[in-house]
Short mmCIF file of C-alpha atoms in Angstrom, two decimals:
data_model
loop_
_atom_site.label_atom_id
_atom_site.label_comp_id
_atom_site.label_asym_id
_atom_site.label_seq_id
_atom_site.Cartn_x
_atom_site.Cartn_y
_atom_site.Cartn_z
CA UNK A 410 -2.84 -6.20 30.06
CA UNK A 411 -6.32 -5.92 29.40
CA UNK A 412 -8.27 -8.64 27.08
CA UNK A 413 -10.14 -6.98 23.82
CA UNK A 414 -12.31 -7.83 21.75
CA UNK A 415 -14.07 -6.38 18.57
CA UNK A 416 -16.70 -7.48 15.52
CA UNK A 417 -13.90 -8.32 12.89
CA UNK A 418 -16.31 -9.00 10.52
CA UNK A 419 -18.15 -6.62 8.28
CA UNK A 420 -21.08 -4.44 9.16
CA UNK A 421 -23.97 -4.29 8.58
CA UNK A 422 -26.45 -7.21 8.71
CA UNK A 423 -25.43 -10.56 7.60
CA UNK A 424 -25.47 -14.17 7.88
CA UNK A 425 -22.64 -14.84 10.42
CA UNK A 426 -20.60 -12.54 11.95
CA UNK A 427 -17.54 -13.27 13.71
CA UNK A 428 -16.23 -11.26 16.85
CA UNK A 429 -12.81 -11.79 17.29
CA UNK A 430 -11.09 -11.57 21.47
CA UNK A 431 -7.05 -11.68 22.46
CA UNK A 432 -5.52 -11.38 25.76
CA UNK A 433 -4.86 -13.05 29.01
CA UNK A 434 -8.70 -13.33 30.42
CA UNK A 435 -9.21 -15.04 26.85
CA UNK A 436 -10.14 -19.03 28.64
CA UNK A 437 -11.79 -17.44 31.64
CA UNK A 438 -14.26 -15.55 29.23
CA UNK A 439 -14.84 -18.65 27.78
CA UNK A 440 -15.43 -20.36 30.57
CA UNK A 441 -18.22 -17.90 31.64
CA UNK A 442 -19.97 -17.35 28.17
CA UNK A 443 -19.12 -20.47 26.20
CA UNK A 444 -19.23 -22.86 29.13
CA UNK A 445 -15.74 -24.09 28.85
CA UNK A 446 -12.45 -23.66 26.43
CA UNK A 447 -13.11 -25.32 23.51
CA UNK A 448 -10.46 -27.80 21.72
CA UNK A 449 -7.26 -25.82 20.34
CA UNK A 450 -8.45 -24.64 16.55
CA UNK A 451 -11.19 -27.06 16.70
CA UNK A 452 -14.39 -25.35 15.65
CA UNK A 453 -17.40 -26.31 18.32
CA UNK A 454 -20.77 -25.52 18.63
CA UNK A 455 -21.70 -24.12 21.58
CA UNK A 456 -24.45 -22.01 23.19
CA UNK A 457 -23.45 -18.38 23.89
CA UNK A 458 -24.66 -17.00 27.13
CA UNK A 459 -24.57 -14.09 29.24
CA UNK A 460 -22.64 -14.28 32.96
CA UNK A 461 -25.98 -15.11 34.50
CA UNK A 462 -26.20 -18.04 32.20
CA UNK A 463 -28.84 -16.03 29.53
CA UNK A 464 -28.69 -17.96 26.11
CA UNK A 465 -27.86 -15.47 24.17
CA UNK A 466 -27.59 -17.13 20.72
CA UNK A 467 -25.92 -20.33 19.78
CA UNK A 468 -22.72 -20.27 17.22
CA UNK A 469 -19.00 -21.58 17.03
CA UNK A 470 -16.13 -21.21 19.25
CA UNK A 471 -13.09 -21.38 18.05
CA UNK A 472 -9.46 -21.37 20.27
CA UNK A 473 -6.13 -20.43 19.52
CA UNK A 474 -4.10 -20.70 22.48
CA UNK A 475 -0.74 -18.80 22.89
CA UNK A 476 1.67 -17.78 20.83
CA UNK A 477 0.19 -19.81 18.20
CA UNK A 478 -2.13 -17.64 17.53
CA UNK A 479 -2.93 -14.01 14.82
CA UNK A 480 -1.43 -11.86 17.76
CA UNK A 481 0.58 -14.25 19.97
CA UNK A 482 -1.49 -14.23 23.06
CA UNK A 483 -4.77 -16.79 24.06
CA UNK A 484 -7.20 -15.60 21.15
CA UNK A 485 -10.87 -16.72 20.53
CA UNK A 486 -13.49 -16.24 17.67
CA UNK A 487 -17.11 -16.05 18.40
CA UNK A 488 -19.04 -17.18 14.64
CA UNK A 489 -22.77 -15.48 15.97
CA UNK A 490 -25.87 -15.06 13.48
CA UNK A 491 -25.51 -11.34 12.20
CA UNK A 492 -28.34 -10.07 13.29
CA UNK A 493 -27.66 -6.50 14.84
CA UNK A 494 -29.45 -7.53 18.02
CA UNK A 495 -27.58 -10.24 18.45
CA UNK A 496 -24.30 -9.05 17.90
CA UNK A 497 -24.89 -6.12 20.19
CA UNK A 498 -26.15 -8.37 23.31
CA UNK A 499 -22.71 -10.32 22.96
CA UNK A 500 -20.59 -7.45 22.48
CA UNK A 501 -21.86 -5.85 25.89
CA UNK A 502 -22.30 -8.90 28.03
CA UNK A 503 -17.88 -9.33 26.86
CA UNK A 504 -17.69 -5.25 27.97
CA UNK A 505 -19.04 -6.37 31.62
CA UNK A 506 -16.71 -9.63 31.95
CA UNK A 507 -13.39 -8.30 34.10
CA UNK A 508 -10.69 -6.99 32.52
CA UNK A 509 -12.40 -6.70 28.93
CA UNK A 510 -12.51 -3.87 27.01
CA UNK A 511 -13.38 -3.02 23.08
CA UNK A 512 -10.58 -3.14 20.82
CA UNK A 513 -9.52 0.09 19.22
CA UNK A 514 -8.12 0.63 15.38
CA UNK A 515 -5.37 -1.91 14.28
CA UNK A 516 -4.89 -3.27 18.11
CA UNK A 517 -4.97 -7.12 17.23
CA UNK A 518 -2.80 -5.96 14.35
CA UNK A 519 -0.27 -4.16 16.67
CA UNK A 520 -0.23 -6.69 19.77
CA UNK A 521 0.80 -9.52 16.28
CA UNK A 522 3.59 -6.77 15.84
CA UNK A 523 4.44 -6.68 19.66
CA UNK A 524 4.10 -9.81 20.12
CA UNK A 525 6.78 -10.45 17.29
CA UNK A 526 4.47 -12.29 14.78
CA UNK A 527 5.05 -10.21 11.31
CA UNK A 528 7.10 -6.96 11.39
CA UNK A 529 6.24 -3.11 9.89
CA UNK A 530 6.06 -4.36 6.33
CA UNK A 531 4.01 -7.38 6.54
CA UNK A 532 1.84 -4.99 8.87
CA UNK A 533 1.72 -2.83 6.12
CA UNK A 534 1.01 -5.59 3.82
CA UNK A 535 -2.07 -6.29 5.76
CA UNK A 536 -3.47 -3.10 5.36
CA UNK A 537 -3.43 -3.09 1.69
CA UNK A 538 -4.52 -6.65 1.39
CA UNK A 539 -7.61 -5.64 3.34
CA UNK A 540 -7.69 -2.26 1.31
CA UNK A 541 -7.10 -3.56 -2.21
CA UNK A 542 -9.93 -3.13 -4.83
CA UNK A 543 -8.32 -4.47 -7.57
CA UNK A 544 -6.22 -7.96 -8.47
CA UNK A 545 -2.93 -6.42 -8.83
CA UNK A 546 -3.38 -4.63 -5.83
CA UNK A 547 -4.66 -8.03 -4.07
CA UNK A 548 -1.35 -9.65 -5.06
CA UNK A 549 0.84 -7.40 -4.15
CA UNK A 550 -0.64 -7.01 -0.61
CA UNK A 551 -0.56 -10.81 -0.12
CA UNK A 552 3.35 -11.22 -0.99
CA UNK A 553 4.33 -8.28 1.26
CA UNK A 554 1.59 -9.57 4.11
CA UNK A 555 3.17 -12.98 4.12
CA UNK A 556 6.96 -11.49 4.73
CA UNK A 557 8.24 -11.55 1.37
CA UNK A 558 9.45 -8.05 1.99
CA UNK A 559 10.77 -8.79 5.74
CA UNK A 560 12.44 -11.76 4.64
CA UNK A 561 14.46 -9.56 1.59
CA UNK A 562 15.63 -6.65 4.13
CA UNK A 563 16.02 -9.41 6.77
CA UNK A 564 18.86 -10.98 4.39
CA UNK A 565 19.98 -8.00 3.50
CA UNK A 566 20.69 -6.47 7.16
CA UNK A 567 22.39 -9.87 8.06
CA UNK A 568 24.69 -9.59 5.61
CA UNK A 569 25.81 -5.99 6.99
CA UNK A 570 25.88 -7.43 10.30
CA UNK A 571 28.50 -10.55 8.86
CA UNK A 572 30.78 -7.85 7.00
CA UNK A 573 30.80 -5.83 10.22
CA UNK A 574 31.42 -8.84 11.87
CA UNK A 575 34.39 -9.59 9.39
CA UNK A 576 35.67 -5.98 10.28
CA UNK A 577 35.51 -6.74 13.98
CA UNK A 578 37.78 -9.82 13.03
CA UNK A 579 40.42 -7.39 11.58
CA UNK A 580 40.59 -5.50 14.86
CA UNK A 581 40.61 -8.19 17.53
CA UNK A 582 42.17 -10.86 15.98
CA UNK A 583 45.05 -9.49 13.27
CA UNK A 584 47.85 -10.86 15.73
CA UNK A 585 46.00 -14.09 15.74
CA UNK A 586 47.91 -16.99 13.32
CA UNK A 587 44.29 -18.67 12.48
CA UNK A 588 43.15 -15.23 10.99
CA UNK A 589 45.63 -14.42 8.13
CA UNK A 590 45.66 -11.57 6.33
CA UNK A 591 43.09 -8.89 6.29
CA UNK A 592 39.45 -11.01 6.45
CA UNK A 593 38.03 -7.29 5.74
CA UNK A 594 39.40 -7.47 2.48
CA UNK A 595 36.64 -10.43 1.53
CA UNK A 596 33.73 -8.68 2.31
CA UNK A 597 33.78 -5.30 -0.32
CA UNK A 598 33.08 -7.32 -3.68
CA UNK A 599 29.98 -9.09 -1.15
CA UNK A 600 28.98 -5.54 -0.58
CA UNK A 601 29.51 -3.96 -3.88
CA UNK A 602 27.03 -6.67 -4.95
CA UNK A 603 24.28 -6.01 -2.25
CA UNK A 604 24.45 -2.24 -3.30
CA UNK A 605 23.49 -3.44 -6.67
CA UNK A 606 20.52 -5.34 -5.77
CA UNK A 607 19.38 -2.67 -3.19
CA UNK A 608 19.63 -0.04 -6.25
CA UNK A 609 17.82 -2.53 -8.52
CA UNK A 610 15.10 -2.82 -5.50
CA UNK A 611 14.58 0.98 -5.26
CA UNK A 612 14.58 1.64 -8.71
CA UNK A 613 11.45 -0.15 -8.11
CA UNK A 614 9.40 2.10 -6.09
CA UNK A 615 7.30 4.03 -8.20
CA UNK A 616 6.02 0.77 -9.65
CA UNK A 617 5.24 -0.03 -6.45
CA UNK A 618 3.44 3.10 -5.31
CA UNK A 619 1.62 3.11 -8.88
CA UNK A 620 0.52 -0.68 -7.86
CA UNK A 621 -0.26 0.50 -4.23
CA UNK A 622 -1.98 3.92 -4.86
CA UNK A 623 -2.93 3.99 -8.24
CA UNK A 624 -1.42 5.29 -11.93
CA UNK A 625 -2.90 8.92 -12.25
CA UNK A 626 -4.00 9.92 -15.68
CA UNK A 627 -5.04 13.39 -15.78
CA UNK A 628 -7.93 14.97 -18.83
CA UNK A 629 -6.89 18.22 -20.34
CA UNK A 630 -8.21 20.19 -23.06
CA UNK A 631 -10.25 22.89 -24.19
CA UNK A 632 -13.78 23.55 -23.05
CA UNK A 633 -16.38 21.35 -24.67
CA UNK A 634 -13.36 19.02 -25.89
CA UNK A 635 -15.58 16.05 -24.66
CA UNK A 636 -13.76 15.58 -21.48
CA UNK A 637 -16.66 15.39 -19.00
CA UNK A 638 -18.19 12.94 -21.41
CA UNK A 639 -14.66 10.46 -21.94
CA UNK A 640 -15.07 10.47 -17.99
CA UNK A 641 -18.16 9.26 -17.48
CA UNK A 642 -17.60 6.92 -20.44
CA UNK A 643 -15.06 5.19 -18.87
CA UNK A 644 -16.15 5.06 -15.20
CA UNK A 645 -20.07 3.90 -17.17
CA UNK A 646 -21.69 5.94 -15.00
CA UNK A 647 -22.40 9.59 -14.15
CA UNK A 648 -19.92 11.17 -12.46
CA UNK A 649 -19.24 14.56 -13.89
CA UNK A 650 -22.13 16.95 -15.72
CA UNK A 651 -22.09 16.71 -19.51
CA UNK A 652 -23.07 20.34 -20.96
CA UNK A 653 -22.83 22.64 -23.71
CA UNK A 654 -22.33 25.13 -21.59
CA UNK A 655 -18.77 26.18 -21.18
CA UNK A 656 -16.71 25.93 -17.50
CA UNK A 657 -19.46 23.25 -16.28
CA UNK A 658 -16.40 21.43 -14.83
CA UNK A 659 -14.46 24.59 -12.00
CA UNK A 660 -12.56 21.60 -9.86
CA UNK A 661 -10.94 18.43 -9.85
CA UNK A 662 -13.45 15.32 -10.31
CA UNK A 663 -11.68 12.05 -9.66
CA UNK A 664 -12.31 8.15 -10.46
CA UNK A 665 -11.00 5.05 -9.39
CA UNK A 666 -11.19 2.59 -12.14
CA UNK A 667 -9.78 -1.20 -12.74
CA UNK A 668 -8.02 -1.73 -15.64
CA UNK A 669 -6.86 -5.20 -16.46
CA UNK A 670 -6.32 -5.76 -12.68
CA UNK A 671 -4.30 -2.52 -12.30
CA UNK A 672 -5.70 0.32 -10.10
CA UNK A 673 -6.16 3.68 -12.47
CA UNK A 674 -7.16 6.77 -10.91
CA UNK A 675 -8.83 9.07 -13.75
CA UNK A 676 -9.27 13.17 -12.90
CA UNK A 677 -11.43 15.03 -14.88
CA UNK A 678 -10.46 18.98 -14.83
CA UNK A 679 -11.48 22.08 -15.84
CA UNK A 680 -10.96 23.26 -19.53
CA UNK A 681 -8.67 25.73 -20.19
CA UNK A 682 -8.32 28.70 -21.42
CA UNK A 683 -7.43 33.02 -21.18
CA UNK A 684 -10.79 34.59 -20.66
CA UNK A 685 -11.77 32.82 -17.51
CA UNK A 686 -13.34 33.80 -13.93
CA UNK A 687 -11.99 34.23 -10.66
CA UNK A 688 -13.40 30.40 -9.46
CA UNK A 689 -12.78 28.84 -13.37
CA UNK A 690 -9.01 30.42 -13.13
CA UNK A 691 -8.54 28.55 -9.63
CA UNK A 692 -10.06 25.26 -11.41
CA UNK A 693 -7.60 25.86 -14.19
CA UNK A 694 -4.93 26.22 -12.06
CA UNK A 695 -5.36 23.16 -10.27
CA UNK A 696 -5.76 21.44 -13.28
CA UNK A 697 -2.61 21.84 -14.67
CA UNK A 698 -1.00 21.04 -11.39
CA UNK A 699 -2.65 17.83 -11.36
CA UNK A 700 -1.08 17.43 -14.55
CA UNK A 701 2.35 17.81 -13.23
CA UNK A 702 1.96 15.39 -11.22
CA UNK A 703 0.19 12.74 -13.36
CA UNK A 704 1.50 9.50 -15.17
CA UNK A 705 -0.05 10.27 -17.78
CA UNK A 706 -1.83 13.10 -19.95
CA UNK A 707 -4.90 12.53 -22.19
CA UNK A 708 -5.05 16.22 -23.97
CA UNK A 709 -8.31 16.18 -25.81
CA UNK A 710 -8.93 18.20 -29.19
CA UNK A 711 -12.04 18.66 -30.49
CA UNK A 712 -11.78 17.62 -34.30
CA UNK A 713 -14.71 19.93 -35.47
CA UNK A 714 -12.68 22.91 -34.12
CA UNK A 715 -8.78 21.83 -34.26
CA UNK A 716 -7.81 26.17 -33.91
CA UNK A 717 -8.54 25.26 -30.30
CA UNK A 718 -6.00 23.04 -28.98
CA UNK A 719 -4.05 23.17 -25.40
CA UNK A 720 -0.41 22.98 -24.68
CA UNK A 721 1.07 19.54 -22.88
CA UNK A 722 1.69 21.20 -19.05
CA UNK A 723 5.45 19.89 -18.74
CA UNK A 724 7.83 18.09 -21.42
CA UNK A 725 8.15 15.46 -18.36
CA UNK A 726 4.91 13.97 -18.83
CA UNK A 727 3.90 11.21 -21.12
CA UNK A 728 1.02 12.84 -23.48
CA UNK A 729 -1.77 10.98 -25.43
CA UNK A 730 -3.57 13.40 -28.10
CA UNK A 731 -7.01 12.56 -28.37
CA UNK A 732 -9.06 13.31 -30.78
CA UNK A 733 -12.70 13.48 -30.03
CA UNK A 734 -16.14 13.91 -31.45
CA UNK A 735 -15.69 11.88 -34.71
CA UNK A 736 -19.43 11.51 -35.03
CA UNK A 737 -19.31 15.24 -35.94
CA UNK A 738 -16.54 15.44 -37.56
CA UNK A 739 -15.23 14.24 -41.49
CA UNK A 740 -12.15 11.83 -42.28
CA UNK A 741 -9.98 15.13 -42.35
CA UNK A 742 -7.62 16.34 -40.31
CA UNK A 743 -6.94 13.07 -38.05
CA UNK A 744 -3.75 12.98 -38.46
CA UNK A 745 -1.42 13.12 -35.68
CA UNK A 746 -3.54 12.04 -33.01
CA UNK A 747 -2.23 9.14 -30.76
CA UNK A 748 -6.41 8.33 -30.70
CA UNK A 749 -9.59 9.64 -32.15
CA UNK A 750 -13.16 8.60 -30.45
CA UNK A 751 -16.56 9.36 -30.30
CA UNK A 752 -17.90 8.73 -27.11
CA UNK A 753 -21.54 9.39 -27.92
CA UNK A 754 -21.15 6.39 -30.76
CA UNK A 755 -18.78 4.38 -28.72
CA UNK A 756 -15.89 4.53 -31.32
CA UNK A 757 -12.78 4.33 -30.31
CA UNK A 758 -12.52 4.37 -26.80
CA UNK A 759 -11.65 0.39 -27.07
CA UNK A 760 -8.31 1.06 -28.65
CA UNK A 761 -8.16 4.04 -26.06
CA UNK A 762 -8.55 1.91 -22.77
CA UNK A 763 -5.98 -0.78 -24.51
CA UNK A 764 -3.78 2.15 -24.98
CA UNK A 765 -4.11 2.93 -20.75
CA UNK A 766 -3.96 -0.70 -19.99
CA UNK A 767 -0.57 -0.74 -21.85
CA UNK A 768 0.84 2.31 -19.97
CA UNK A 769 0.12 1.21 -16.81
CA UNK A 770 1.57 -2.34 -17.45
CA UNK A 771 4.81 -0.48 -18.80
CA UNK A 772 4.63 1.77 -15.52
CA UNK A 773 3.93 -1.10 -13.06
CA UNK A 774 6.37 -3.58 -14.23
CA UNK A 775 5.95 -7.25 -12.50
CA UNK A 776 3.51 -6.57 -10.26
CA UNK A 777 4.13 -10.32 -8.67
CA UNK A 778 7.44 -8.49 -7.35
CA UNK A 779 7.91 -7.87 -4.03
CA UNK A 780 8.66 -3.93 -4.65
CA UNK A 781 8.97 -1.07 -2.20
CA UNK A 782 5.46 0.77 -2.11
CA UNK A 783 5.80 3.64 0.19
CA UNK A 784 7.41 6.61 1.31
CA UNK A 785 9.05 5.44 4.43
CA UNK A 786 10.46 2.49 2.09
CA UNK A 787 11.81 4.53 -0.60
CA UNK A 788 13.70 6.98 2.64
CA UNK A 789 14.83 3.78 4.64
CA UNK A 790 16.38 2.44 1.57
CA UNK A 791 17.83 5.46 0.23
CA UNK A 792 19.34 6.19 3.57
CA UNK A 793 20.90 2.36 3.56
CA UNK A 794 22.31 2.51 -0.37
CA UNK A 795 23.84 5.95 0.40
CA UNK A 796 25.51 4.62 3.54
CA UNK A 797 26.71 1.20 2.04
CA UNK A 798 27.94 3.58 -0.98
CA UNK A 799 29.76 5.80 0.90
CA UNK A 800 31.45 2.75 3.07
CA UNK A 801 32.65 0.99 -0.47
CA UNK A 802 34.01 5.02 -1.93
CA UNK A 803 35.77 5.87 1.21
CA UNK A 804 38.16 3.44 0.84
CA UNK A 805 41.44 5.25 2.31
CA UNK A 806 39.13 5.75 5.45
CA UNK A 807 40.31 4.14 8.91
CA UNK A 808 37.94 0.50 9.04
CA UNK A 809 35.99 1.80 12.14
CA UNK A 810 34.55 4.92 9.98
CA UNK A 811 33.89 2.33 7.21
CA UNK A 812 32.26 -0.17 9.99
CA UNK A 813 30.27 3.18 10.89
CA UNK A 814 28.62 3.77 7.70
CA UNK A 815 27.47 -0.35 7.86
CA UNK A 816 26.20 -0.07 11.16
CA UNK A 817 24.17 3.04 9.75
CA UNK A 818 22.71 0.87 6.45
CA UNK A 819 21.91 -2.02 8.57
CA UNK A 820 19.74 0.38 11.01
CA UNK A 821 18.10 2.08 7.95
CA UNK A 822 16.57 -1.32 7.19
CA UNK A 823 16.29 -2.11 10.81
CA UNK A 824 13.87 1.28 10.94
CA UNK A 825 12.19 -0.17 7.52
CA UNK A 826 10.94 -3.36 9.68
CA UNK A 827 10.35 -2.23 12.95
CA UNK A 828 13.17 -3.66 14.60
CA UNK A 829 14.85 -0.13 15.59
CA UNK A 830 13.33 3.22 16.21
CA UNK A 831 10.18 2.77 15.13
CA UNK A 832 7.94 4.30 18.28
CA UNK A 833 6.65 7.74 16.12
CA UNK A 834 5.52 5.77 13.31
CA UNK A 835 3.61 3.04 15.14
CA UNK A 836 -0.07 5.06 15.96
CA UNK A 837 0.56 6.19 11.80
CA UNK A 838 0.53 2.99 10.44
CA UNK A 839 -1.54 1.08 12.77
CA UNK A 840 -4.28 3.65 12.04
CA UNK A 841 -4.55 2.43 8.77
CA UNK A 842 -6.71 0.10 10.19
CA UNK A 843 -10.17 -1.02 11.43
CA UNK A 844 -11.63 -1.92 14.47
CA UNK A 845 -11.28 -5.56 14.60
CA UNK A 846 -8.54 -5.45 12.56
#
């Protein structure tokens, strides 16, 4: 196996910057450029030099010898000055040292996972802790990176394993006078239980996709309803052009913003209406399928002209109705409006963001919960539930079809963590990530 090593800090110049190496030529590369293997995970300064003994710079060493170590094999940090110079003359005298070779995407990440040091969720985890942007986000990640999830599905799969077990019992040992009566019988109010708390756990996973990916509000209204303008107001910068000018906005303009901690994504859209063109009908169109798919709808309504007002797209979609342009516009005819604001006079769009922050709260539930934030999660566990549900139903059925469907559930969550199966999905998820990572 070869040895790699990668910059795992930022780039870009800095102060320090840390390159991080794993693998079995780990102590002899140390040996060559650091002039010996440091102390286990006792930082030492030490010159850094190249093979022919060429100071390169002088920084820490750190060792982490094996498996107590990020990926489980002999790993080493190098803490250089950041200088680009620098960083390059290390990196290529560690390329010319034999058997070393640059890491690529995720692989420190993925030998960890080989090596049997977190599974696919914590993995996962990882990703989003090094992704997140905002403090929900961050919390989330961290729970999920430091096995909360693993340790859930881990409990969970044992128990299908024990009530399998239990079932085993029934067939191998009924004539047996230490094993009376059916010890199958025990284990269906256990499981009836765990089917509960899986639902419970699932019932969780938009929250945790809305914590993960973001809670998509969507802007709809008329042209010149002021939506342009609420976007830039609440990103406080310029993102989208503010005109009189009707159809400015022909596509999808989209935001990431941080509300109270929680991640928002905000799309601005094109305004609607009949007499349109051929690229402002395409813009339409995706607006309202943005809208479809949105948490949540702010439909905008000019107050000075309320004859020019927009349907909600679906009936399945919370609505806000905004009413906008008060600076323009009398005391009359605010009625019926969830909000009314002025961006240009900064009224209003206080009570509007508390109105958002609320909504995604509602949407995101406890965000300190260790919920199910993915896809692949939501399938696995499906696929589990509707196995375990089927074993407790099918209760005429012979034992071994009912032992059948367990084995299934407890390989659903075995898939889930990267115990079973798992071979297609690992370049996926492992590409999540960057070099040095």
């Amino acid at each position: 196996m070869d040895t790699i090593f990668a910059m795992s800090s930022g780039a870009g110049v800095a102060g320090v910057a840390v390159i991080r190496i794993s693998g079995p030529a780990v102590r002899d590369g140390l040996e060559t450029m650091a002039g010996g293997v440091p102390e286990p995970r006792v930082a030492t300064y030490r010159s850094i030099n190249s093979a022919g003994g060429t100071r390169l710079d002088r920084g820490i060493v750190l060792f982490f010898p094996a498996p107590h170590s990020f990926t489980g094999e002999d790993c080493a940090e190098l803490h250089i000055h950041g200088g680009r110079a620098v960083i390059g003359a290390v990196l290529a005298n560690l390329s010319e040292l034999p058997g070393f070779r640059s890491a690529e995407p995720g692989e420190f990440t993925r030998r960890a996972f080989e090596n049997g040091k977190m599974d696919l969720t914590a993995v996962e985890g990882l990703a989003d802790l090094i992704a997140a942007e905002t403090e929900v986000q961050r919390r989330m990640a961290l729970q999920q990176s430091s096995g909360a999830l693993s340790e859930r599905y881990e409990r969970w799969r044992s128990a299908l394993v024990r009530a399998r077990a239990m079932i085993e019992a029934d067939f191998d040992f009924a004539d047996e006078e230490d094993v009376p009566g059916s010890v199958a019988d025990s284990i269906w109010p256990e499981l009836e239980t765990l089917a509960r708390e899986i639902g419970q756990h699932l019932a969780g996973a938009r929250a945790g996709e809305i914590i993960r990916d973001g809670y998509r509000v969507v802007i709809l209204g008329a042209p010149n309803a002021g939506k342009s303008s609420l976007l830039n107001a609440l990103a406080r910068r310029e993102i989208a052009i503010v005109s009189d000018e009707r159809g400015t906005t022909r596509d999808l303009l989209e935001v990431h913003l941080d509300i109270a901690g929680y991640p928002v994504v905000l799309n601005d859209t094109a305004g609607l209406r009949d007499e349109a063109g051929a690229v402002e009908s395409e813009g339409i169109r995706r607006a309202l399928a943005a809208a479809e798919r949105a948490d949540l709808v702010l439909l905008l309504e000019d107050l000075n002209e309320p004859g020019k007002t927009v349907s909600p797209p679906s009936d399945d979609v919370p609505v806000l109705r905004i009413g906008t342009k008060t600076d323009l516009a009398g005391n009359e005819g605010r009625a019926g409006y969830d909000a009314v604001i002025s961006v240009k006079k900064d009224d209003g769009l206080t009570s509007l963001i508390d109105m958002l922050e609320q909504r995604v709260k509602a949407a995101a539930g406890d965000a300190v919960s260790t919920l199910p934030n993915r896809q692949r999660h939501r399938e696995y566990l499906s696929e589990c539930l509707k196995a375990i549900t089927a074993a407790l139903e099918n209760d005429s059925e012979p034992l071994e079809l009912r032992a059948e469907l367990l084995r299934q559930a407890g390989d659903a969550l075995g898939r889930l963590t990267g115990r079973i199966d798992v071979e297609d999905l690992l370049d996926l998820i492992f590409g999540e990530f960057c070099i040095g990572k």
